[in-house]
PDB file of N, CA and C in Angstrom:
ATOM      1  N   MET N   1     -16.979  38.657 -14.334  1.00  0.00           N
ATOM      2  CA  MET N   1     -16.623  38.146 -13.028  1.00  0.00           C
ATOM      3  C   MET N   1     -15.811  36.864 -13.202  1.00  0.00           C
ATOM      4  N   THR N   2     -14.705  36.801 -12.514  1.00  0.00           N
ATOM      5  CA  THR N   2     -13.850  35.622 -12.568  1.00  0.00           C
ATOM      6  C   THR N   2     -13.767  35.003 -11.188  1.00  0.00           C
ATOM      7  N   LEU N   3     -14.034  33.727 -11.128  1.00  0.00           N
ATOM      8  CA  LEU N   3     -13.928  33.027  -9.852  1.00  0.00           C
ATOM      9  C   LEU N   3     -12.521  32.453  -9.711  1.00  0.00           C
ATOM     10  N   GLU N   4     -11.926  32.657  -8.587  1.00  0.00           N
ATOM     11  CA  GLU N   4     -10.605  32.104  -8.301  1.00  0.00           C
ATOM     12  C   GLU N   4     -10.636  31.557  -6.887  1.00  0.00           C
ATOM     13  N   TRP N   5      -9.731  30.662  -6.599  1.00  0.00           N
ATOM     14  CA  TRP N   5      -9.629  30.119  -5.263  1.00  0.00           C
ATOM     15  C   TRP N   5      -8.199  30.244  -4.779  1.00  0.00           C
ATOM     16  N   GLU N   6      -8.084  30.228  -3.461  1.00  0.00           N
ATOM     17  CA  GLU N   6      -6.749  30.332  -2.864  1.00  0.00           C
ATOM     18  C   GLU N   6      -5.921  29.112  -3.290  1.00  0.00           C
ATOM     19  N   GLY N   7      -4.749  29.367  -3.785  1.00  0.00           N
ATOM     20  CA  GLY N   7      -3.871  28.286  -4.209  1.00  0.00           C
ATOM     21  C   GLY N   7      -4.057  27.873  -5.651  1.00  0.00           C
ATOM     22  N   GLU N   8      -4.910  28.598  -6.387  1.00  0.00           N
ATOM     23  CA  GLU N   8      -5.159  28.256  -7.784  1.00  0.00           C
ATOM     24  C   GLU N   8      -3.866  28.253  -8.590  1.00  0.00           C
ATOM     25  N   ASP N   9      -3.028  29.247  -8.376  1.00  0.00           N
ATOM     26  CA  ASP N   9      -1.775  29.334  -9.131  1.00  0.00           C
ATOM     27  C   ASP N   9      -0.846  28.166  -8.797  1.00  0.00           C
ATOM     28  N   ILE N  10      -0.876  27.723  -7.552  1.00  0.00           N
ATOM     29  CA  ILE N  10      -0.047  26.576  -7.147  1.00  0.00           C
ATOM     30  C   ILE N  10      -0.553  25.307  -7.825  1.00  0.00           C
ATOM     31  N   ASP N  11      -1.879  25.119  -7.821  1.00  0.00           N
ATOM     32  CA  ASP N  11      -2.469  23.945  -8.480  1.00  0.00           C
ATOM     33  C   ASP N  11      -2.166  23.956  -9.973  1.00  0.00           C
ATOM     34  N   ARG N  12      -2.278  25.135 -10.600  1.00  0.00           N
ATOM     35  CA  ARG N  12      -2.031  25.242 -12.039  1.00  0.00           C
ATOM     36  C   ARG N  12      -0.570  24.910 -12.358  1.00  0.00           C
ATOM     37  N   ALA N  13       0.350  25.435 -11.558  1.00  0.00           N
ATOM     38  CA  ALA N  13       1.774  25.169 -11.790  1.00  0.00           C
ATOM     39  C   ALA N  13       2.090  23.679 -11.598  1.00  0.00           C
ATOM     40  N   ALA N  14       1.507  23.048 -10.585  1.00  0.00           N
ATOM     41  CA  ALA N  14       1.745  21.621 -10.344  1.00  0.00           C
ATOM     42  C   ALA N  14       1.183  20.782 -11.489  1.00  0.00           C
ATOM     43  N   ALA N  15      -0.005  21.142 -11.978  1.00  0.00           N
ATOM     44  CA  ALA N  15      -0.598  20.406 -13.097  1.00  0.00           C
ATOM     45  C   ALA N  15       0.257  20.566 -14.349  1.00  0.00           C
ATOM     46  N   HIS N  16       0.785  21.749 -14.572  1.00  0.00           N
ATOM     47  CA  HIS N  16       1.637  21.985 -15.748  1.00  0.00           C
ATOM     48  C   HIS N  16       2.926  21.171 -15.657  1.00  0.00           C
ATOM     49  N   ARG N  17       3.545  21.137 -14.469  1.00  0.00           N
ATOM     50  CA  ARG N  17       4.774  20.344 -14.290  1.00  0.00           C
ATOM     51  C   ARG N  17       4.490  18.863 -14.507  1.00  0.00           C
ATOM     52  N   ALA N  18       3.365  18.375 -13.983  1.00  0.00           N
ATOM     53  CA  ALA N  18       3.016  16.964 -14.159  1.00  0.00           C
ATOM     54  C   ALA N  18       2.765  16.643 -15.623  1.00  0.00           C
ATOM     55  N   TYR N  19       2.092  17.539 -16.345  1.00  0.00           N
ATOM     56  CA  TYR N  19       1.832  17.313 -17.767  1.00  0.00           C
ATOM     57  C   TYR N  19       3.140  17.223 -18.542  1.00  0.00           C
ATOM     58  N   GLU N  20       4.055  18.154 -18.275  1.00  0.00           N
ATOM     59  CA  GLU N  20       5.342  18.136 -18.985  1.00  0.00           C
ATOM     60  C   GLU N  20       6.144  16.884 -18.660  1.00  0.00           C
ATOM     61  N   ALA N  21       6.157  16.470 -17.404  1.00  0.00           N
ATOM     62  CA  ALA N  21       6.886  15.254 -17.017  1.00  0.00           C
ATOM     63  C   ALA N  21       6.291  14.036 -17.713  1.00  0.00           C
ATOM     64  N   HIS N  22       4.967  13.966 -17.781  1.00  0.00           N
ATOM     65  CA  HIS N  22       4.299  12.848 -18.450  1.00  0.00           C
ATOM     66  C   HIS N  22       4.641  12.827 -19.941  1.00  0.00           C
ATOM     67  N   GLN N  23       4.611  13.988 -20.577  1.00  0.00           N
ATOM     68  CA  GLN N  23       4.934  14.060 -22.005  1.00  0.00           C
ATOM     69  C   GLN N  23       6.368  13.608 -22.277  1.00  0.00           C
ATOM     70  N   ARG N  24       7.304  13.998 -21.409  1.00  0.00           N
ATOM     71  CA  ARG N  24       8.704  13.572 -21.593  1.00  0.00           C
ATOM     72  C   ARG N  24       8.811  12.054 -21.505  1.00  0.00           C
ATOM     73  N   LEU N  25       8.070  11.448 -20.583  1.00  0.00           N
ATOM     74  CA  LEU N  25       8.101   9.989 -20.453  1.00  0.00           C
ATOM     75  C   LEU N  25       7.475   9.308 -21.669  1.00  0.00           C
ATOM     76  N   VAL N  26       6.331   9.793 -22.116  1.00  0.00           N
ATOM     77  CA  VAL N  26       5.641   9.188 -23.262  1.00  0.00           C
ATOM     78  C   VAL N  26       6.530   9.230 -24.505  1.00  0.00           C
ATOM     79  N   GLU N  27       7.287  10.309 -24.668  1.00  0.00           N
ATOM     80  CA  GLU N  27       8.184  10.435 -25.826  1.00  0.00           C
ATOM     81  C   GLU N  27       9.293   9.385 -25.801  1.00  0.00           C
ATOM     82  N   ARG N  28       9.577   8.818 -24.654  1.00  0.00           N
ATOM     83  CA  ARG N  28      10.659   7.841 -24.519  1.00  0.00           C
ATOM     84  C   ARG N  28      10.138   6.406 -24.399  1.00  0.00           C
ATOM     85  N   THR N  29       8.916   6.183 -24.847  1.00  0.00           N
ATOM     86  CA  THR N  29       8.325   4.845 -24.796  1.00  0.00           C
ATOM     87  C   THR N  29       9.047   3.912 -25.755  1.00  0.00           C
ATOM     88  N   ILE N  30       9.325   2.715 -25.273  1.00  0.00           N
ATOM     89  CA  ILE N  30       9.945   1.673 -26.096  1.00  0.00           C
ATOM     90  C   ILE N  30       8.891   0.584 -26.323  1.00  0.00           C
ATOM     91  N   GLY N  31       8.684   0.232 -27.580  1.00  0.00           N
ATOM     92  CA  GLY N  31       7.711  -0.813 -27.898  1.00  0.00           C
ATOM     93  C   GLY N  31       6.284  -0.312 -27.833  1.00  0.00           C
ATOM     94  N   VAL N  32       5.383  -1.263 -27.801  1.00  0.00           N
ATOM     95  CA  VAL N  32       3.953  -0.972 -27.813  1.00  0.00           C
ATOM     96  C   VAL N  32       3.412  -1.080 -26.389  1.00  0.00           C
ATOM     97  N   PRO N  33       2.681  -0.069 -25.906  1.00  0.00           N
ATOM     98  CA  PRO N  33       2.100  -0.161 -24.568  1.00  0.00           C
ATOM     99  C   PRO N  33       1.125  -1.334 -24.456  1.00  0.00           C
ATOM    100  N   LEU N  34       1.015  -1.866 -23.255  1.00  0.00           N
ATOM    101  CA  LEU N  34       0.104  -2.968 -22.963  1.00  0.00           C
ATOM    102  C   LEU N  34      -1.084  -2.409 -22.172  1.00  0.00           C
ATOM    103  N   THR N  35      -2.297  -2.714 -22.606  1.00  0.00           N
ATOM    104  CA  THR N  35      -3.496  -2.264 -21.894  1.00  0.00           C
ATOM    105  C   THR N  35      -4.150  -3.466 -21.223  1.00  0.00           C
ATOM    106  N   ILE N  36      -4.457  -3.309 -19.955  1.00  0.00           N
ATOM    107  CA  ILE N  36      -5.117  -4.345 -19.171  1.00  0.00           C
ATOM    108  C   ILE N  36      -6.382  -3.727 -18.574  1.00  0.00           C
ATOM    109  N   ALA N  37      -7.507  -4.430 -18.706  1.00  0.00           N
ATOM    110  CA  ALA N  37      -8.772  -3.871 -18.227  1.00  0.00           C
ATOM    111  C   ALA N  37      -9.691  -4.965 -17.721  1.00  0.00           C
ATOM    112  N   ASN N  38     -10.593  -4.557 -16.847  1.00  0.00           N
ATOM    113  CA  ASN N  38     -11.708  -5.398 -16.440  1.00  0.00           C
ATOM    114  C   ASN N  38     -12.911  -4.483 -16.228  1.00  0.00           C
ATOM    115  N   GLU N  39     -13.967  -4.964 -15.594  1.00  0.00           N
ATOM    116  CA  GLU N  39     -15.170  -4.148 -15.431  1.00  0.00           C
ATOM    117  C   GLU N  39     -14.979  -2.966 -14.474  1.00  0.00           C
ATOM    118  N   PHE N  40     -13.885  -2.959 -13.704  1.00  0.00           N
ATOM    119  CA  PHE N  40     -13.661  -1.901 -12.715  1.00  0.00           C
ATOM    120  C   PHE N  40     -12.597  -0.897 -13.122  1.00  0.00           C
ATOM    121  N   SER N  41     -11.662  -1.319 -13.930  1.00  0.00           N
ATOM    122  CA  SER N  41     -10.506  -0.459 -14.174  1.00  0.00           C
ATOM    123  C   SER N  41      -9.857  -0.766 -15.515  1.00  0.00           C
ATOM    124  N   GLU N  42      -9.088   0.199 -15.990  1.00  0.00           N
ATOM    125  CA  GLU N  42      -8.284   0.017 -17.194  1.00  0.00           C
ATOM    126  C   GLU N  42      -6.960   0.730 -16.983  1.00  0.00           C
ATOM    127  N   ILE N  43      -5.861   0.045 -17.264  1.00  0.00           N
ATOM    128  CA  ILE N  43      -4.555   0.681 -17.170  1.00  0.00           C
ATOM    129  C   ILE N  43      -3.753   0.391 -18.433  1.00  0.00           C
ATOM    130  N   ARG N  44      -2.827   1.292 -18.709  1.00  0.00           N
ATOM    131  CA  ARG N  44      -1.897   1.128 -19.821  1.00  0.00           C
ATOM    132  C   ARG N  44      -0.500   1.131 -19.212  1.00  0.00           C
ATOM    133  N   VAL N  45       0.296   0.154 -19.604  1.00  0.00           N
ATOM    134  CA  VAL N  45       1.645  -0.009 -19.065  1.00  0.00           C
ATOM    135  C   VAL N  45       2.649   0.114 -20.205  1.00  0.00           C
ATOM    136  N   SER N  46       3.669   0.948 -20.000  1.00  0.00           N
ATOM    137  CA  SER N  46       4.680   1.162 -21.040  1.00  0.00           C
ATOM    138  C   SER N  46       6.066   1.099 -20.437  1.00  0.00           C
ATOM    139  N   HIS N  47       7.002   0.607 -21.242  1.00  0.00           N
ATOM    140  CA  HIS N  47       8.423   0.627 -20.868  1.00  0.00           C
ATOM    141  C   HIS N  47       9.001   1.927 -21.405  1.00  0.00           C
ATOM    142  N   VAL N  48       9.568   2.736 -20.542  1.00  0.00           N
ATOM    143  CA  VAL N  48      10.190   3.990 -20.969  1.00  0.00           C
ATOM    144  C   VAL N  48      11.628   4.005 -20.474  1.00  0.00           C
ATOM    145  N   GLU N  49      12.500   4.615 -21.263  1.00  0.00           N
ATOM    146  CA  GLU N  49      13.906   4.787 -20.870  1.00  0.00           C
ATOM    147  C   GLU N  49      14.128   6.248 -20.527  1.00  0.00           C
ATOM    148  N   THR N  50      14.687   6.501 -19.371  1.00  0.00           N
ATOM    149  CA  THR N  50      15.020   7.861 -18.959  1.00  0.00           C
ATOM    150  C   THR N  50      16.531   7.942 -18.792  1.00  0.00           C
ATOM    151  N   ARG N  51      17.044   9.129 -18.550  1.00  0.00           N
ATOM    152  CA  ARG N  51      18.489   9.249 -18.342  1.00  0.00           C
ATOM    153  C   ARG N  51      18.923   8.575 -17.042  1.00  0.00           C
ATOM    154  N   ASN N  52      17.957   8.239 -16.201  1.00  0.00           N
ATOM    155  CA  ASN N  52      18.249   7.528 -14.957  1.00  0.00           C
ATOM    156  C   ASN N  52      17.913   6.044 -15.036  1.00  0.00           C
ATOM    157  N   GLY N  53      17.665   5.550 -16.245  1.00  0.00           N
ATOM    158  CA  GLY N  53      17.390   4.133 -16.423  1.00  0.00           C
ATOM    159  C   GLY N  53      15.956   3.836 -16.796  1.00  0.00           C
ATOM    160  N   ALA N  54      15.646   2.549 -16.799  1.00  0.00           N
ATOM    161  CA  ALA N  54      14.321   2.096 -17.226  1.00  0.00           C
ATOM    162  C   ALA N  54      13.265   2.412 -16.172  1.00  0.00           C
ATOM    163  N   ARG N  55      12.071   2.709 -16.665  1.00  0.00           N
ATOM    164  CA  ARG N  55      10.909   2.945 -15.806  1.00  0.00           C
ATOM    165  C   ARG N  55       9.714   2.222 -16.415  1.00  0.00           C
ATOM    166  N   LEU N  56       8.768   1.883 -15.556  1.00  0.00           N
ATOM    167  CA  LEU N  56       7.486   1.376 -16.017  1.00  0.00           C
ATOM    168  C   LEU N  56       6.480   2.502 -15.836  1.00  0.00           C
ATOM    169  N   LEU N  57       5.939   2.983 -16.932  1.00  0.00           N
ATOM    170  CA  LEU N  57       4.940   4.053 -16.892  1.00  0.00           C
ATOM    171  C   LEU N  57       3.567   3.394 -16.823  1.00  0.00           C
ATOM    172  N   ILE N  58       2.849   3.653 -15.752  1.00  0.00           N
ATOM    173  CA  ILE N  58       1.520   3.086 -15.537  1.00  0.00           C
ATOM    174  C   ILE N  58       0.516   4.239 -15.595  1.00  0.00           C
ATOM    175  N   GLU N  59      -0.420   4.137 -16.529  1.00  0.00           N
ATOM    176  CA  GLU N  59      -1.379   5.220 -16.737  1.00  0.00           C
ATOM    177  C   GLU N  59      -2.816   4.703 -16.627  1.00  0.00           C
ATOM    178  N   SER N  60      -3.683   5.553 -16.103  1.00  0.00           N
ATOM    179  CA  SER N  60      -5.110   5.274 -16.071  1.00  0.00           C
ATOM    180  C   SER N  60      -5.779   6.209 -17.076  1.00  0.00           C
ATOM    181  N   PRO N  61      -6.117   5.716 -18.284  1.00  0.00           N
ATOM    182  CA  PRO N  61      -6.708   6.600 -19.293  1.00  0.00           C
ATOM    183  C   PRO N  61      -7.992   7.290 -18.822  1.00  0.00           C
ATOM    184  N   LYS N  62      -8.786   6.618 -18.010  1.00  0.00           N
ATOM    185  CA  LYS N  62     -10.056   7.199 -17.574  1.00  0.00           C
ATOM    186  C   LYS N  62      -9.861   8.372 -16.625  1.00  0.00           C
ATOM    187  N   SER N  63      -8.928   8.248 -15.691  1.00  0.00           N
ATOM    188  CA  SER N  63      -8.736   9.326 -14.713  1.00  0.00           C
ATOM    189  C   SER N  63      -7.631  10.294 -15.119  1.00  0.00           C
ATOM    190  N   GLY N  64      -6.751   9.866 -16.025  1.00  0.00           N
ATOM    191  CA  GLY N  64      -5.630  10.713 -16.418  1.00  0.00           C
ATOM    192  C   GLY N  64      -4.468  10.644 -15.439  1.00  0.00           C
ATOM    193  N   GLN N  65      -4.562   9.825 -14.421  1.00  0.00           N
ATOM    194  CA  GLN N  65      -3.481   9.702 -13.445  1.00  0.00           C
ATOM    195  C   GLN N  65      -2.417   8.746 -13.962  1.00  0.00           C
ATOM    196  N   TRP N  66      -1.187   8.958 -13.531  1.00  0.00           N
ATOM    197  CA  TRP N  66      -0.085   8.116 -13.979  1.00  0.00           C
ATOM    198  C   TRP N  66       1.013   8.110 -12.927  1.00  0.00           C
ATOM    199  N   ILE N  67       1.899   7.113 -13.060  1.00  0.00           N
ATOM    200  CA  ILE N  67       3.072   7.041 -12.206  1.00  0.00           C
ATOM    201  C   ILE N  67       4.162   6.303 -12.976  1.00  0.00           C
ATOM    202  N   ALA N  68       5.399   6.675 -12.750  1.00  0.00           N
ATOM    203  CA  ALA N  68       6.548   5.991 -13.355  1.00  0.00           C
ATOM    204  C   ALA N  68       7.335   5.345 -12.220  1.00  0.00           C
ATOM    205  N   LEU N  69       7.534   4.034 -12.325  1.00  0.00           N
ATOM    206  CA  LEU N  69       8.204   3.294 -11.259  1.00  0.00           C
ATOM    207  C   LEU N  69       9.524   2.732 -11.764  1.00  0.00           C
ATOM    208  N   ASP N  70      10.561   2.818 -10.933  1.00  0.00           N
ATOM    209  CA  ASP N  70      11.844   2.221 -11.289  1.00  0.00           C
ATOM    210  C   ASP N  70      11.859   0.771 -10.802  1.00  0.00           C
ATOM    211  N   PRO N  71      12.893   0.004 -11.155  1.00  0.00           N
ATOM    212  CA  PRO N  71      12.909  -1.405 -10.774  1.00  0.00           C
ATOM    213  C   PRO N  71      12.785  -1.645  -9.261  1.00  0.00           C
ATOM    214  N   LEU N  72      13.394  -0.811  -8.438  1.00  0.00           N
ATOM    215  CA  LEU N  72      13.266  -1.014  -6.993  1.00  0.00           C
ATOM    216  C   LEU N  72      11.842  -0.757  -6.517  1.00  0.00           C
ATOM    217  N   ASP N  73      11.208   0.276  -7.072  1.00  0.00           N
ATOM    218  CA  ASP N  73       9.793   0.525  -6.743  1.00  0.00           C
ATOM    219  C   ASP N  73       8.953  -0.703  -7.071  1.00  0.00           C
ATOM    220  N   LEU N  74       9.213  -1.277  -8.249  1.00  0.00           N
ATOM    221  CA  LEU N  74       8.438  -2.451  -8.670  1.00  0.00           C
ATOM    222  C   LEU N  74       8.721  -3.652  -7.787  1.00  0.00           C
ATOM    223  N   GLU N  75       9.995  -3.833  -7.421  1.00  0.00           N
ATOM    224  CA  GLU N  75      10.308  -4.945  -6.532  1.00  0.00           C
ATOM    225  C   GLU N  75       9.612  -4.763  -5.184  1.00  0.00           C
ATOM    226  N   ALA N  76       9.532  -3.510  -4.716  1.00  0.00           N
ATOM    227  CA  ALA N  76       8.871  -3.244  -3.436  1.00  0.00           C
ATOM    228  C   ALA N  76       7.406  -3.675  -3.468  1.00  0.00           C
ATOM    229  N   LEU N  77       6.786  -3.620  -4.650  1.00  0.00           N
ATOM    230  CA  LEU N  77       5.398  -4.098  -4.764  1.00  0.00           C
ATOM    231  C   LEU N  77       5.301  -5.575  -4.419  1.00  0.00           C
ATOM    232  N   THR N  78       6.358  -6.333  -4.750  1.00  0.00           N
ATOM    233  CA  THR N  78       6.317  -7.776  -4.471  1.00  0.00           C
ATOM    234  C   THR N  78       6.455  -8.076  -2.984  1.00  0.00           C
ATOM    235  N   TRP N  79       6.884  -7.091  -2.220  1.00  0.00           N
ATOM    236  CA  TRP N  79       7.039  -7.297  -0.780  1.00  0.00           C
ATOM    237  C   TRP N  79       5.729  -7.053  -0.031  1.00  0.00           C
ATOM    238  N   GLN N  80       4.700  -6.530  -0.734  1.00  0.00           N
ATOM    239  CA  GLN N  80       3.451  -6.134  -0.080  1.00  0.00           C
ATOM    240  C   GLN N  80       2.496  -7.315   0.031  1.00  0.00           C
ATOM    241  N   THR N  81       1.533  -7.138   0.915  1.00  0.00           N
ATOM    242  CA  THR N  81       0.464  -8.123   1.060  1.00  0.00           C
ATOM    243  C   THR N  81      -0.798  -7.577   0.395  1.00  0.00           C
ATOM    244  N   THR N  82      -1.788  -8.414   0.254  1.00  0.00           N
ATOM    245  CA  THR N  82      -3.041  -7.950  -0.347  1.00  0.00           C
ATOM    246  C   THR N  82      -3.710  -6.878   0.526  1.00  0.00           C
ATOM    247  N   GLN N  83      -3.418  -6.873   1.823  1.00  0.00           N
ATOM    248  CA  GLN N  83      -3.984  -5.846   2.702  1.00  0.00           C
ATOM    249  C   GLN N  83      -3.477  -4.451   2.318  1.00  0.00           C
ATOM    250  N   THR N  84      -2.235  -4.368   1.863  1.00  0.00           N
ATOM    251  CA  THR N  84      -1.695  -3.076   1.435  1.00  0.00           C
ATOM    252  C   THR N  84      -2.507  -2.536   0.261  1.00  0.00           C
ATOM    253  N   PHE N  85      -2.755  -3.391  -0.729  1.00  0.00           N
ATOM    254  CA  PHE N  85      -3.507  -2.941  -1.896  1.00  0.00           C
ATOM    255  C   PHE N  85      -4.959  -2.643  -1.530  1.00  0.00           C
ATOM    256  N   SER N  86      -5.531  -3.404  -0.599  1.00  0.00           N
ATOM    257  CA  SER N  86      -6.894  -3.117  -0.144  1.00  0.00           C
ATOM    258  C   SER N  86      -6.956  -1.742   0.505  1.00  0.00           C
ATOM    259  N   ALA N  87      -5.938  -1.393   1.286  1.00  0.00           N
ATOM    260  CA  ALA N  87      -5.889  -0.073   1.912  1.00  0.00           C
ATOM    261  C   ALA N  87      -5.760   1.022   0.854  1.00  0.00           C
ATOM    262  N   MET N  88      -4.980   0.764  -0.198  1.00  0.00           N
ATOM    263  CA  MET N  88      -4.824   1.752  -1.273  1.00  0.00           C
ATOM    264  C   MET N  88      -6.144   1.949  -2.012  1.00  0.00           C
ATOM    265  N   ILE N  89      -6.871   0.886  -2.262  1.00  0.00           N
ATOM    266  CA  ILE N  89      -8.130   0.959  -3.006  1.00  0.00           C
ATOM    267  C   ILE N  89      -9.234   1.607  -2.164  1.00  0.00           C
ATOM    268  N   ALA N  90      -9.096   1.540  -0.853  1.00  0.00           N
ATOM    269  CA  ALA N  90     -10.122   2.106   0.034  1.00  0.00           C
ATOM    270  C   ALA N  90     -10.283   3.610  -0.149  1.00  0.00           C
ATOM    271  N   SER N  91      -9.237   4.298  -0.617  1.00  0.00           N
ATOM    272  CA  SER N  91      -9.300   5.743  -0.867  1.00  0.00           C
ATOM    273  C   SER N  91      -8.946   5.995  -2.333  1.00  0.00           C
ATOM    274  N   PRO N  92      -9.895   5.753  -3.247  1.00  0.00           N
ATOM    275  CA  PRO N  92      -9.579   5.901  -4.671  1.00  0.00           C
ATOM    276  C   PRO N  92      -9.150   7.316  -5.026  1.00  0.00           C
ATOM    277  N   TYR N  93      -8.219   7.396  -5.968  1.00  0.00           N
ATOM    278  CA  TYR N  93      -7.724   8.662  -6.523  1.00  0.00           C
ATOM    279  C   TYR N  93      -6.998   9.521  -5.499  1.00  0.00           C
ATOM    280  N   GLU N  94      -6.554   8.925  -4.387  1.00  0.00           N
ATOM    281  CA  GLU N  94      -5.799   9.676  -3.386  1.00  0.00           C
ATOM    282  C   GLU N  94      -4.537   8.896  -3.035  1.00  0.00           C
ATOM    283  N   PRO N  95      -3.422   9.593  -2.874  1.00  0.00           N
ATOM    284  CA  PRO N  95      -2.228   8.895  -2.403  1.00  0.00           C
ATOM    285  C   PRO N  95      -2.371   8.544  -0.922  1.00  0.00           C
ATOM    286  N   MET N  96      -1.739   7.444  -0.503  1.00  0.00           N
ATOM    287  CA  MET N  96      -1.784   7.082   0.914  1.00  0.00           C
ATOM    288  C   MET N  96      -0.994   8.089   1.746  1.00  0.00           C
ATOM    289  N   PHE N  97       0.060   8.643   1.149  1.00  0.00           N
ATOM    290  CA  PHE N  97       0.910   9.608   1.835  1.00  0.00           C
ATOM    291  C   PHE N  97       1.087  10.825   0.922  1.00  0.00           C
ATOM    292  N   PRO N  98       0.208  11.828   1.023  1.00  0.00           N
ATOM    293  CA  PRO N  98       0.286  12.979   0.118  1.00  0.00           C
ATOM    294  C   PRO N  98       1.612  13.737   0.266  1.00  0.00           C
ATOM    295  N   GLU N  99       2.068  14.280  -0.867  1.00  0.00           N
ATOM    296  CA  GLU N  99       3.271  15.096  -0.850  1.00  0.00           C
ATOM    297  C   GLU N  99       2.928  16.457  -0.259  1.00  0.00           C
ATOM    298  N   PRO N 100       3.883  17.084   0.409  1.00  0.00           N
ATOM    299  CA  PRO N 100       3.613  18.426   0.932  1.00  0.00           C
ATOM    300  C   PRO N 100       3.449  19.410  -0.225  1.00  0.00           C
ATOM    301  N   ALA N 101       2.638  20.447  -0.003  1.00  0.00           N
ATOM    302  CA  ALA N 101       2.394  21.455  -1.036  1.00  0.00           C
ATOM    303  C   ALA N 101       3.688  22.172  -1.374  1.00  0.00           C
ATOM    304  N   GLN N 102       3.839  22.511  -2.684  1.00  0.00           N
ATOM    305  CA  GLN N 102       5.019  23.235  -3.139  1.00  0.00           C
ATOM    306  C   GLN N 102       4.628  24.660  -3.469  1.00  0.00           C
ATOM    307  N   SER N 103       5.550  25.587  -3.294  1.00  0.00           N
ATOM    308  CA  SER N 103       5.291  26.966  -3.679  1.00  0.00           C
ATOM    309  C   SER N 103       5.497  27.094  -5.183  1.00  0.00           C
ATOM    310  N   PRO N 104       4.929  28.121  -5.843  1.00  0.00           N
ATOM    311  CA  PRO N 104       5.053  28.276  -7.288  1.00  0.00           C
ATOM    312  C   PRO N 104       6.497  28.415  -7.755  1.00  0.00           C
ATOM    313  N   ALA N 105       7.404  28.888  -6.907  1.00  0.00           N
ATOM    314  CA  ALA N 105       8.797  29.095  -7.304  1.00  0.00           C
ATOM    315  C   ALA N 105       9.554  27.785  -7.437  1.00  0.00           C
ATOM    316  N   GLU N 106       9.055  26.693  -6.866  1.00  0.00           N
ATOM    317  CA  GLU N 106       9.776  25.419  -6.887  1.00  0.00           C
ATOM    318  C   GLU N 106       9.618  24.700  -8.192  1.00  0.00           C
TER     319      GLU N 106
END
């Protein structure tokens, strides 16, 4: 007996695309990653070069989540208030604005 759920193939395809994208970024790391941690969290920050320019790869080793930000994304962080980050932390492991679901063909 095999258990499956509706949308399993979509989830699997999205996870595979994310894994491949992450691997491509890690392969382009410049220098030594920096790890910052406290009693609540640990992140690893790396400088990566892509064909579209420099990115900051931010990874959470414990959760496996990551994001690559370009310079404008990073500058936008400086425009935020502490309330923005408090709102982000209020829903851990969830984006504030989820992306719409993609079909397997995309």
